[in-house]
Amino acid sequence: MLLDEDMTVPKMIFGTAKKHPEIIAQYKRINKGEFEPILYREMVQLALDFGAALLNMGVKRGQPIGLISDNRAEWQHANIGIMLIGAVDVPRGCDATLIDLEKILSITESEIVIVENNSQVNKIVQLKEKLPSVKTVISFERDIKEDVLEAVKKVGLNLIFFEDLMKEGQKWRIENKGLVEAELEKGKIDDLATIIFTSGTTGTPKGVQLTHRNFLAQLDEIPERIFINPGDKALCVLPIWHVFEREVEYVIFIQAGTIVYSKPVGSILLADFKTMNPHLLPAVPRVFEAVYEGVTKKMRKTGGIVNDLFNFFVGVATIQKRMQRKMFNKNPCFSRYHTGLWWVLFFIPWLLLWPLYFLGDLIVFRKIKSMLGKNFRGGIAGGGALAPNIDEFFWAIGVNLVEGYGMTETAPIISVRPFADPIFGTIGSPIRHVQTRIVDPEGYVLERGKQGELQIKGPTVMKGYYKNPEKTKEAFTVDGWLHTGDLAVMTIHDELQIKGRIKDTIVLSGGENLEPLPIEMKLGESRYIKQAVVVGQDQRFLGALILVDEDEVKNYAAENGMQYDSYEDLLNSEPIQKLYDAEINNLVSAKNGFKTFERISKFRLITKAFEVGVELSAKQEIMRFRINEIYKKEIASMFDEMK
């Protein structure tokens, strides 16, 4: 039914509303810690009102409409309203720069732009001269400053408030009974639903055209892997314009779940966990890293026997769970697996560790899990690589954290580790209807266990890049497979492991090829390192930019009685430089599986936190081309020293 030719995303959501009208679809934040519930029957009526208002404004099927906003309930009302009348949304978040907005709105020639607030209205005003097609701006919020209102009039924009437009839509529906519902029924599965411009980790954003089929094809199986009951709550913190969050919300809606809009800010997130007691948390890996760092920092700060017990029980749990994964075949397998041998070796020690694990759960792990509320079933990490130490920590303490993988061009889910049968260190097998293959640089298909480029085919794959036939052609092989640009390995049971990006591969002057991601994730295990970026293209050796953890460095200085005049002096001091040198050499070493040419020979400490839109993409991936520009001087100095 989901892939019926007459099915669309709005029809799917309306179907859920018909079955579960009184279940809460969304919790809209109204004040700090306060939420207003919106039932499924209310949500679809709001979407119909907005769709009607657009029809009243003369919007046609296939017309692109800008949608510039962060997470909020109204985003979904507007988005469903746009799609149900056959129009096409062009979304972006409030962190979009003027250059971003100029590009996406000029390419799509959007006449109507929906924005969140005063700041976004002001951006459109500033760009009006370069965006002659934009005639109308619709603002979710009414609090627009006087100077901006004056500027709106001066440049000839028509500013309408969302609340007023909804009333117009209600009135139009009364006067034109059944017309907006008729537009909903006209929708077909291959209609264009959205044009999402990629966040541009390479510096060249492209407009990805996604149809209703692209989104719906995933919903045939994902609910089997990420299952929720009607009314179960998901705490959503990802950028709503991003395709991962968008599909996550559709996964929730098809199962009649409830969305709670939160923020990826520690204090807000933990407060919302306590207040709302969610069942799921879909988020980028950085959010789960922050939870892990928060717990471990708190333990170190407490110190004494509490910290010793924490480290002891986490160590016991890690060993016990490693044995368990070996015995029950929960590790990635690339050749014949000797399960019986592992049972002979590990059964007795595994059994003997159970009482200690149970004790650790009773006095340590349950307190950690209580931070996630009473109902928490699991987290879904997507939009970036999940560090192995984070994966292992949550597995050890008994928190179900699964990893998914995809790309904007596949709407986005390609695979996700299932809640019910997770295989550690993998992203699960490809979802139903999605075909995958691993190929070498010449395009030959590789056998299981061999690393190469992952290529995709299936109904989730995009229609193409908007008004960009050349880039569309480049994205596909001659036999119709989509290039992901990712290096991957497939197990004998079809699970995938992502090893890095082809474009990120560093080639040293000696001809050695290496992937920076595993090195960066390993460095990130240090308590003193917030983030690391490995550099060294065409050089004789590797270097690294190390984003320091200020609190941990200052704690180290205090514990060791170090005196310093300024934070900069502290970082440049010999003891701190030796500390980082030792951390780097211990982590990136032969004992941890790294080759000699993968070792870090030089490093530079940096202090400015990476920001979304500057060094990071919307899904918090490192934009290496930006890093290379911003830290050009620091990178050059590492290699100049060795000349």
XYZ file of C-alpha atoms in Angstrom:
643
model
C 0.000 0.000 0.000
C 2.853 2.381 0.822
C 4.199 2.143 -2.736
C 0.757 2.427 -4.342
C 0.901 4.840 -7.296
C -1.653 7.143 -5.603
C 0.131 7.273 -2.227
C 1.937 10.395 -0.980
C 3.560 11.412 2.299
C 0.569 13.611 3.326
C -1.854 10.758 2.522
C 0.216 8.463 4.774
C 0.012 10.996 7.619
C -3.712 11.526 7.082
C -4.144 7.737 7.213
C -2.516 7.655 10.647
C -4.722 10.548 11.801
C -7.811 8.632 10.687
C -6.787 5.549 12.711
C -5.494 7.421 15.781
C -7.199 10.849 15.852
C -6.915 11.344 19.628
C -3.243 10.406 19.999
C -0.827 13.305 20.428
C 1.198 13.899 17.253
C 3.392 16.759 18.501
C 4.372 18.549 21.668
C 4.865 22.209 20.828
C 7.212 24.101 23.137
C 5.450 27.200 24.514
C 7.749 28.129 27.414
C 10.874 26.787 29.037
C 9.981 23.238 30.060
C 6.327 23.663 29.032
C 4.704 21.953 26.074
C 1.348 22.165 24.353
C -0.005 18.900 22.854
C -1.343 18.749 19.291
C -3.482 15.710 18.429
C -3.230 13.915 15.089
C -6.686 15.126 14.067
C -5.670 18.690 14.924
C -2.370 18.476 13.075
C -3.910 17.391 9.780
C -6.569 20.110 10.030
C -3.823 22.689 10.523
C -2.047 21.309 7.454
C -5.295 21.546 5.446
C -5.755 25.159 6.596
C -2.276 26.057 5.419
C -2.691 24.232 2.124
C -5.958 26.096 1.585
C -4.267 29.426 2.305
C -1.627 28.656 -0.332
C -4.307 27.760 -2.876
C -6.011 31.055 -2.071
C -2.697 32.795 -2.822
C -2.598 31.124 -6.242
C 0.075 28.500 -5.543
C 0.238 25.836 -8.271
C 1.279 22.179 -8.275
C 5.054 21.826 -8.589
C 5.713 25.398 -7.395
C 8.823 25.671 -5.162
C 8.311 27.389 -1.809
C 11.204 28.358 0.480
C 10.981 27.136 4.070
C 13.668 28.684 6.296
C 13.188 27.603 9.900
C 14.515 25.481 12.747
C 12.606 22.811 14.673
C 9.059 23.753 15.607
C 5.599 22.231 15.298
C 4.502 24.817 12.709
C 7.248 23.673 10.337
C 5.509 20.352 9.908
C 2.056 21.982 9.512
C 3.426 24.193 6.748
C 5.382 21.370 5.143
C 2.456 18.946 5.019
C 0.274 21.792 3.734
C 2.754 22.517 0.928
C 3.002 18.875 -0.130
C -0.709 18.083 0.066
C -1.516 20.631 -2.658
C 1.336 19.336 -4.813
C 3.761 22.212 -4.213
C 7.448 21.607 -3.422
C 9.282 22.801 -0.314
C 12.835 24.169 -0.453
C 13.999 23.919 3.178
C 16.927 25.322 5.123
C 17.667 26.143 8.778
C 18.050 29.501 10.515
C 21.832 29.080 10.413
C 21.727 29.516 6.618
C 24.023 32.296 5.457
C 23.071 35.003 2.990
C 25.131 33.181 0.377
C 23.245 29.926 1.078
C 19.848 31.590 0.796
C 20.743 33.538 -2.315
C 21.829 30.338 -4.001
C 18.881 28.085 -3.141
C 16.152 30.709 -3.605
C 17.549 32.060 -6.876
C 18.110 28.611 -8.413
C 14.559 27.517 -7.505
C 13.070 30.960 -8.329
C 10.862 30.760 -5.241
C 8.146 33.428 -5.138
C 7.038 32.603 -1.583
C 9.409 32.093 1.351
C 8.277 30.904 4.776
C 10.639 31.994 7.566
C 10.832 31.543 11.311
C 11.555 34.946 12.788
C 12.799 38.531 12.551
C 16.351 37.479 11.706
C 15.240 35.433 8.692
C 12.895 38.171 7.448
C 15.855 40.537 7.603
C 17.974 38.146 5.524
C 15.363 38.084 2.754
C 15.158 41.882 2.864
C 18.929 42.118 2.422
C 18.793 39.726 -0.522
C 15.712 41.161 -2.240
C 17.716 42.925 -4.933
C 19.364 39.602 -5.858
C 16.094 37.663 -5.550
C 13.617 39.402 -7.870
C 11.372 36.309 -7.919
C 10.608 36.543 -4.156
C 7.345 38.434 -3.650
C 5.928 37.176 -0.346
C 7.441 36.321 3.037
C 5.443 34.345 5.609
C 6.747 34.569 9.191
C 5.992 32.007 11.904
C 6.714 34.618 14.585
C 5.045 38.044 14.870
C 7.864 39.747 16.784
C 9.359 41.637 13.839
C 11.334 44.773 14.683
C 10.202 48.186 13.424
C 13.314 48.787 11.317
C 12.844 45.426 9.599
C 9.156 46.167 8.958
C 10.157 49.458 7.363
C 12.768 47.723 5.237
C 10.173 45.148 4.119
C 7.958 47.944 2.786
C 10.897 49.735 1.201
C 11.999 46.741 -0.886
C 8.415 45.906 -1.857
C 7.978 42.576 -0.071
C 4.591 41.332 1.064
C 4.945 40.189 4.714
C 2.235 37.890 6.097
C 2.129 36.283 9.530
C 1.547 32.535 9.678
C -1.213 32.874 12.281
C -3.170 35.297 10.076
C -2.694 33.109 7.025
C -4.085 30.083 8.888
C -7.274 32.032 9.631
C -7.533 32.928 5.946
C -7.122 29.253 5.118
C -9.915 28.253 7.501
C -12.220 30.827 5.934
C -11.319 29.704 2.389
C -12.084 26.079 3.273
C -15.564 27.051 4.484
C -16.232 28.966 1.282
C -14.667 26.307 -0.970
C -15.687 23.019 0.630
C -13.710 19.983 -0.416
C -11.315 21.778 -2.792
C -8.150 21.440 -0.714
C -9.034 17.789 0.050
C -9.441 17.254 -3.716
C -5.917 18.567 -4.249
C -4.662 16.070 -1.662
C -6.288 13.221 -3.606
C -4.630 14.306 -6.874
C -1.173 13.532 -5.484
C 0.865 10.710 -7.033
C 3.809 8.779 -5.599
C 6.298 10.088 -8.152
C 5.397 13.746 -7.615
C 8.297 15.901 -6.475
C 8.064 16.475 -2.698
C 11.121 18.574 -1.888
C 14.356 20.085 -3.156
C 16.936 19.820 -0.376
C 20.244 21.527 -0.976
C 23.120 19.515 0.415
C 24.947 21.086 3.338
C 28.093 21.291 1.270
C 30.993 19.558 3.081
C 32.778 19.895 -0.266
C 31.764 23.518 -0.732
C 29.407 22.876 -3.658
C 25.769 22.481 -2.488
C 23.411 20.846 -4.973
C 19.609 20.724 -4.982
C 18.545 17.117 -4.378
C 15.100 16.364 -5.846
C 13.207 13.835 -3.732
C 9.823 12.360 -4.581
C 7.144 10.930 -2.314
C 8.268 7.447 -3.436
C 11.790 8.149 -2.160
C 10.451 8.801 1.362
C 7.737 6.136 1.408
C 9.918 3.276 0.149
C 11.870 3.358 3.435
C 8.741 3.194 5.563
C 8.061 -0.333 4.308
C 10.724 -1.750 6.651
C 12.150 0.884 8.989
C 9.281 0.500 11.511
C 10.358 -3.147 11.883
C 13.869 -2.032 12.886
C 12.965 1.142 14.825
C 9.631 0.210 16.342
C 7.423 2.344 18.566
C 3.871 2.030 19.872
C 1.107 4.567 19.224
C 1.663 7.472 21.610
C 5.324 6.648 22.321
C 7.393 9.829 22.433
C 10.542 10.691 20.477
C 12.712 13.603 21.588
C 13.781 15.340 18.374
C 16.785 17.668 18.324
C 18.051 17.432 14.737
C 17.601 20.247 12.199
C 14.093 19.639 10.887
C 15.022 20.786 7.389
C 17.646 18.057 7.191
C 16.564 14.878 5.413
C 17.514 12.556 8.331
C 15.226 14.347 10.790
C 12.527 14.581 8.152
C 12.449 10.837 7.500
C 12.706 10.138 11.247
C 9.494 12.141 11.727
C 7.782 10.131 8.993
C 8.899 6.913 10.743
C 7.283 8.281 13.911
C 4.102 9.433 12.154
C 3.457 6.146 10.348
C 3.523 4.388 13.750
C 1.339 7.061 15.419
C 4.201 8.131 17.660
C 4.596 11.540 19.266
C 7.282 14.126 18.495
C 8.685 16.295 21.275
C 10.705 19.191 19.876
C 13.816 19.760 21.979
C 17.278 21.267 21.416
C 20.766 19.681 21.331
C 21.789 21.779 24.341
C 22.795 19.729 27.388
C 20.703 21.520 30.023
C 17.571 21.701 27.818
C 17.902 18.125 26.587
C 18.306 16.594 30.047
C 15.438 18.701 31.428
C 13.194 17.530 28.577
C 14.183 13.902 29.262
C 13.071 14.328 32.858
C 9.856 16.175 31.997
C 8.687 14.222 28.947
C 10.143 10.714 29.556
C 10.659 9.922 25.852
C 11.041 6.454 24.393
C 13.446 7.401 21.574
C 16.199 9.906 20.843
C 17.191 10.262 17.152
C 20.318 12.447 17.007
C 23.732 12.957 15.462
C 26.602 11.077 17.173
C 27.823 14.312 18.775
C 24.743 14.365 21.051
C 25.542 10.880 22.393
C 29.200 11.846 22.764
C 28.054 14.816 24.870
C 26.019 12.488 27.129
C 29.055 10.212 27.532
C 31.384 13.144 28.242
C 28.913 14.576 30.743
C 28.772 11.296 32.668
C 32.535 10.658 32.674
C 33.389 14.253 33.588
C 30.929 14.142 36.476
C 32.535 10.929 37.748
C 36.068 12.364 37.515
C 34.955 15.548 39.260
C 33.391 13.503 42.074
C 36.579 11.452 42.286
C 37.447 9.046 45.102
C 35.677 5.735 45.516
C 32.720 6.836 43.367
C 34.937 7.348 40.311
C 36.876 4.153 41.069
C 33.638 2.141 41.265
C 32.379 3.707 38.035
C 35.568 2.820 36.140
C 35.646 -0.679 37.641
C 32.060 -1.550 36.764
C 32.280 -0.028 33.258
C 35.427 -2.116 32.725
C 33.661 -5.277 33.944
C 30.615 -4.544 31.781
C 32.759 -3.914 28.711
C 34.603 -7.233 29.108
C 31.397 -9.149 29.857
C 29.600 -7.669 26.827
C 32.586 -8.358 24.549
C 32.438 -12.015 25.574
C 28.684 -12.042 25.057
C 29.015 -10.597 21.543
C 31.547 -13.303 20.652
C 29.332 -16.079 22.018
C 26.114 -14.860 20.420
C 27.631 -13.774 17.095
C 26.933 -10.046 17.549
C 30.173 -8.808 15.986
C 30.740 -8.100 12.276
C 31.748 -11.333 10.559
C 33.863 -11.457 7.392
C 34.616 -15.187 7.250
C 33.394 -18.445 8.795
C 32.408 -17.925 12.440
C 33.359 -20.492 15.120
C 30.605 -19.835 17.683
C 31.225 -23.107 19.573
C 34.848 -22.196 20.233
C 33.877 -18.898 21.850
C 31.366 -20.695 24.094
C 34.086 -23.075 25.283
C 36.495 -20.193 25.975
C 34.129 -17.624 27.485
C 31.099 -19.353 29.013
C 32.483 -19.797 32.543
C 34.180 -16.343 32.852
C 31.104 -14.723 31.248
C 28.894 -16.465 33.803
C 31.191 -15.498 36.684
C 31.053 -11.822 35.654
C 27.235 -11.721 35.731
C 26.958 -10.965 39.485
C 29.448 -8.091 39.126
C 27.594 -6.787 36.069
C 24.291 -6.967 37.949
C 25.831 -5.104 40.905
C 27.244 -2.457 38.564
C 23.830 -2.052 36.966
C 22.203 -1.736 40.374
C 24.485 0.934 41.842
C 25.920 2.732 38.763
C 24.280 2.078 35.387
C 20.685 2.556 36.509
C 21.535 6.036 37.772
C 22.985 6.910 34.363
C 19.948 5.462 32.582
C 17.606 7.370 34.893
C 18.956 10.597 33.334
C 17.206 9.477 30.137
C 13.812 9.209 31.805
C 11.622 6.271 32.815
C 10.579 5.061 29.354
C 13.773 5.295 27.311
C 14.048 2.438 24.819
C 16.953 3.565 22.680
C 18.820 6.107 20.597
C 19.375 6.292 16.848
C 22.658 7.870 15.756
C 22.808 9.150 12.185
C 24.298 11.886 10.060
C 27.894 10.982 10.911
C 30.168 8.221 12.184
C 29.529 6.859 15.683
C 32.856 6.532 17.520
C 33.601 2.917 18.602
C 34.237 3.898 22.240
C 30.824 5.630 22.441
C 29.136 2.613 20.836
C 30.846 0.260 23.299
C 30.089 2.388 26.375
C 26.334 2.459 25.753
C 26.316 -1.224 24.803
C 28.175 -2.030 28.046
C 25.804 -0.143 30.368
C 22.721 -1.558 28.655
C 21.460 1.457 26.670
C 20.276 0.454 23.207
C 22.054 2.774 20.765
C 21.860 1.883 17.078
C 23.591 3.526 14.138
C 22.035 4.409 10.814
C 23.557 5.490 7.532
C 22.334 7.342 4.495
C 22.695 10.436 2.363
C 20.475 13.243 1.149
C 20.416 11.647 -2.305
C 18.748 8.512 -0.882
C 16.136 10.316 1.245
C 18.271 9.330 3.354
C 18.202 5.859 4.921
C 20.306 3.160 3.283
C 20.729 0.977 6.348
C 20.193 1.049 10.103
C 21.113 -1.352 12.867
C 17.848 -2.880 14.186
C 16.850 -2.487 17.838
C 15.888 -6.155 18.144
C 19.019 -7.718 16.627
C 21.930 -5.253 16.574
C 25.366 -6.235 15.276
C 28.048 -4.200 17.033
C 30.216 -1.859 14.978
C 27.958 -1.957 11.921
C 25.156 0.134 10.433
C 23.074 -2.965 9.806
C 22.142 -4.444 6.440
C 20.586 -2.423 3.593
C 16.862 -1.862 4.078
C 14.289 -3.650 1.945
C 14.167 -2.512 -1.723
C 17.669 -0.975 -1.529
C 20.444 -2.709 -3.468
C 24.110 -2.163 -2.568
C 27.463 -3.152 -3.971
C 31.106 -2.475 -3.085
C 33.410 -1.692 -6.018
C 37.091 -0.966 -6.551
C 38.350 2.203 -8.316
C 37.952 0.470 -11.707
C 34.321 -0.381 -10.976
C 34.754 -4.144 -10.374
C 32.469 -5.581 -7.682
C 34.441 -6.722 -4.640
C 33.860 -9.763 -2.446
C 32.766 -9.607 1.200
C 35.339 -8.132 3.550
C 37.039 -6.049 0.853
C 37.001 -2.252 1.123
C 35.752 -0.136 -1.764
C 33.176 2.443 -2.745
C 29.589 1.768 -1.701
C 27.087 2.185 -4.551
C 23.293 2.231 -4.280
C 20.292 1.429 -6.441
C 16.583 1.404 -5.564
C 13.372 3.427 -5.086
C 14.901 5.668 -2.419
C 17.410 7.168 -4.875
C 16.794 10.792 -5.886
C 15.257 11.999 -9.116
C 18.426 14.040 -9.764
C 19.981 17.411 -8.955
C 17.701 20.373 -9.668
C 18.615 22.152 -12.915
C 21.994 20.408 -12.889
C 22.095 17.574 -15.467
C 25.894 17.487 -15.517
C 26.207 16.829 -11.765
C 23.316 14.358 -11.984
C 25.158 12.403 -14.669
C 28.356 12.418 -12.581
C 26.453 11.047 -9.574
C 25.587 7.781 -11.337
C 27.527 4.978 -12.995
C 26.785 4.097 -16.610
C 24.653 1.172 -15.393
C 22.569 3.352 -13.058
C 24.172 2.917 -9.623
C 24.482 5.977 -7.362
C 27.980 6.859 -6.172
C 27.904 7.399 -2.396
C 31.523 8.566 -2.235
C 31.871 6.463 0.930
C 34.317 3.639 1.540
C 32.627 0.566 2.979
C 33.007 -3.131 3.768
C 30.220 -5.744 3.744
C 30.072 -8.711 6.130
C 29.047 -12.232 5.108
C 25.640 -11.466 6.682
C 25.147 -8.272 4.608
C 25.855 -5.755 7.390
C 27.817 -2.685 6.321
C 30.714 -0.849 7.921
C 31.563 2.660 6.698
C 35.302 3.338 6.657
C 35.476 6.957 5.472
C 34.995 9.272 2.502
C 36.846 8.769 -0.773
C 37.417 12.530 -1.023
C 38.821 12.532 2.531
C 41.482 9.948 1.682
C 44.944 11.395 2.376
C 47.774 10.415 0.036
C 51.240 10.993 1.495
C 54.208 11.908 -0.672
C 55.475 8.339 -0.254
C 52.326 7.036 -1.966
C 50.633 5.698 1.198
C 46.820 6.044 1.205
C 44.976 6.380 4.503
C 41.584 7.373 5.904
C 41.624 10.179 8.504
C 38.283 9.269 10.147
C 39.426 6.220 12.201
C 42.430 8.215 13.450
C 40.236 11.205 14.373
C 37.724 9.015 16.210
C 40.534 7.346 18.162
C 42.000 10.719 19.154
C 38.531 11.795 20.273
C 38.668 9.131 23.005
C 41.071 11.324 24.982
C 39.443 13.349 27.742
C 41.680 16.252 26.733
C 40.589 16.273 23.068
C 37.189 17.575 22.003
C 37.802 17.034 18.308
C 40.692 16.269 15.988
C 41.279 16.917 12.299
C 44.016 14.956 10.566
C 45.904 16.685 7.724
C 48.848 15.823 5.494
C 47.860 15.563 1.829
C 51.041 15.286 -0.305
C 53.233 15.580 2.801
C 55.798 13.102 4.153
C 53.869 12.576 7.402
C 50.567 13.332 9.119
C 49.714 16.284 11.319
C 46.650 17.034 13.410
C 44.701 20.046 14.577
C 43.610 19.301 18.143
C 40.603 21.111 19.596
C 41.367 21.119 23.311
C 38.957 20.546 26.167
C 39.569 23.663 28.243
C 38.036 22.319 31.462
C 40.129 19.143 31.376
C 43.365 21.019 30.603
C 42.796 23.428 33.487
C 41.917 20.535 35.797
C 45.179 18.829 34.814
C 47.104 22.033 35.534
C 45.443 22.397 38.949
C 46.061 18.735 39.857
C 49.737 19.112 38.958
C 50.240 22.499 40.668
C 51.030 24.332 37.431
C 51.205 28.141 37.500
C 50.415 30.201 34.392
C 49.590 33.770 33.412
C 47.093 33.078 30.646
C 45.304 30.129 29.082
C 47.391 30.587 25.925
C 50.592 30.392 27.999
C 49.284 27.212 29.616
C 48.674 25.535 26.244
C 52.125 26.501 25.010
C 53.844 25.269 28.161
C 56.120 22.256 27.947
C 54.071 20.038 30.341
C 50.844 20.540 28.346
C 52.596 19.989 25.009
C 54.096 16.783 26.441
C 50.669 15.752 27.752
C 49.112 15.989 24.288
C 52.112 14.372 22.634
C 51.767 11.397 24.981
C 47.994 11.168 24.500
C 48.348 11.199 20.701
C 51.170 8.656 20.645
C 49.368 6.289 23.027
C 46.111 6.392 21.072
C 47.453 6.288 17.507
C 49.858 3.409 17.997
C 50.652 -0.068 16.719
C 48.935 -1.638 19.748
C 45.693 0.012 18.606
C 46.106 -1.287 15.065
C 47.591 1.779 13.354
C 50.364 1.504 10.771
C 53.600 3.488 11.054
C 52.576 5.983 8.349
C 49.276 6.607 10.178
C 51.061 8.012 13.229
C 50.735 11.734 14.002
C 54.139 13.432 13.798
C 53.098 17.029 14.492
C 50.081 18.713 16.066
C 48.745 22.164 16.815
C 46.374 22.944 19.687
C 43.373 25.102 18.791
C 40.795 26.572 21.157
C 37.873 27.912 19.107
C 34.928 25.483 19.253
C 33.766 24.268 15.841
C 30.460 25.833 14.778
C 27.694 24.688 12.445
C 27.918 26.717 9.256
C 31.587 27.581 9.858
C 33.655 24.425 10.351
C 30.719 21.990 10.593
C 27.872 21.082 8.274
C 24.247 21.066 9.499
C 24.628 17.463 10.627
C 27.838 18.411 12.460
C 30.268 16.786 10.042
C 33.666 18.425 9.596
C 33.845 20.540 6.425
C 37.492 19.880 5.615
C 37.738 22.519 2.903
C 36.710 25.124 5.502
C 39.173 23.794 8.083
C 41.951 24.012 5.496
C 41.044 27.659 4.812
C 40.570 28.778 8.431
C 43.690 27.058 9.789
C 45.897 27.448 6.730
C 48.676 29.097 8.746
C 48.676 26.500 11.549
C 48.649 23.600 9.061
C 51.517 25.090 7.046
C 53.614 25.632 10.181
C 53.502 21.916 11.087
C 55.029 20.860 7.799
C 57.400 23.819 7.420
C 59.168 22.695 10.602
C 60.190 19.435 8.961
C 61.599 20.947 5.762
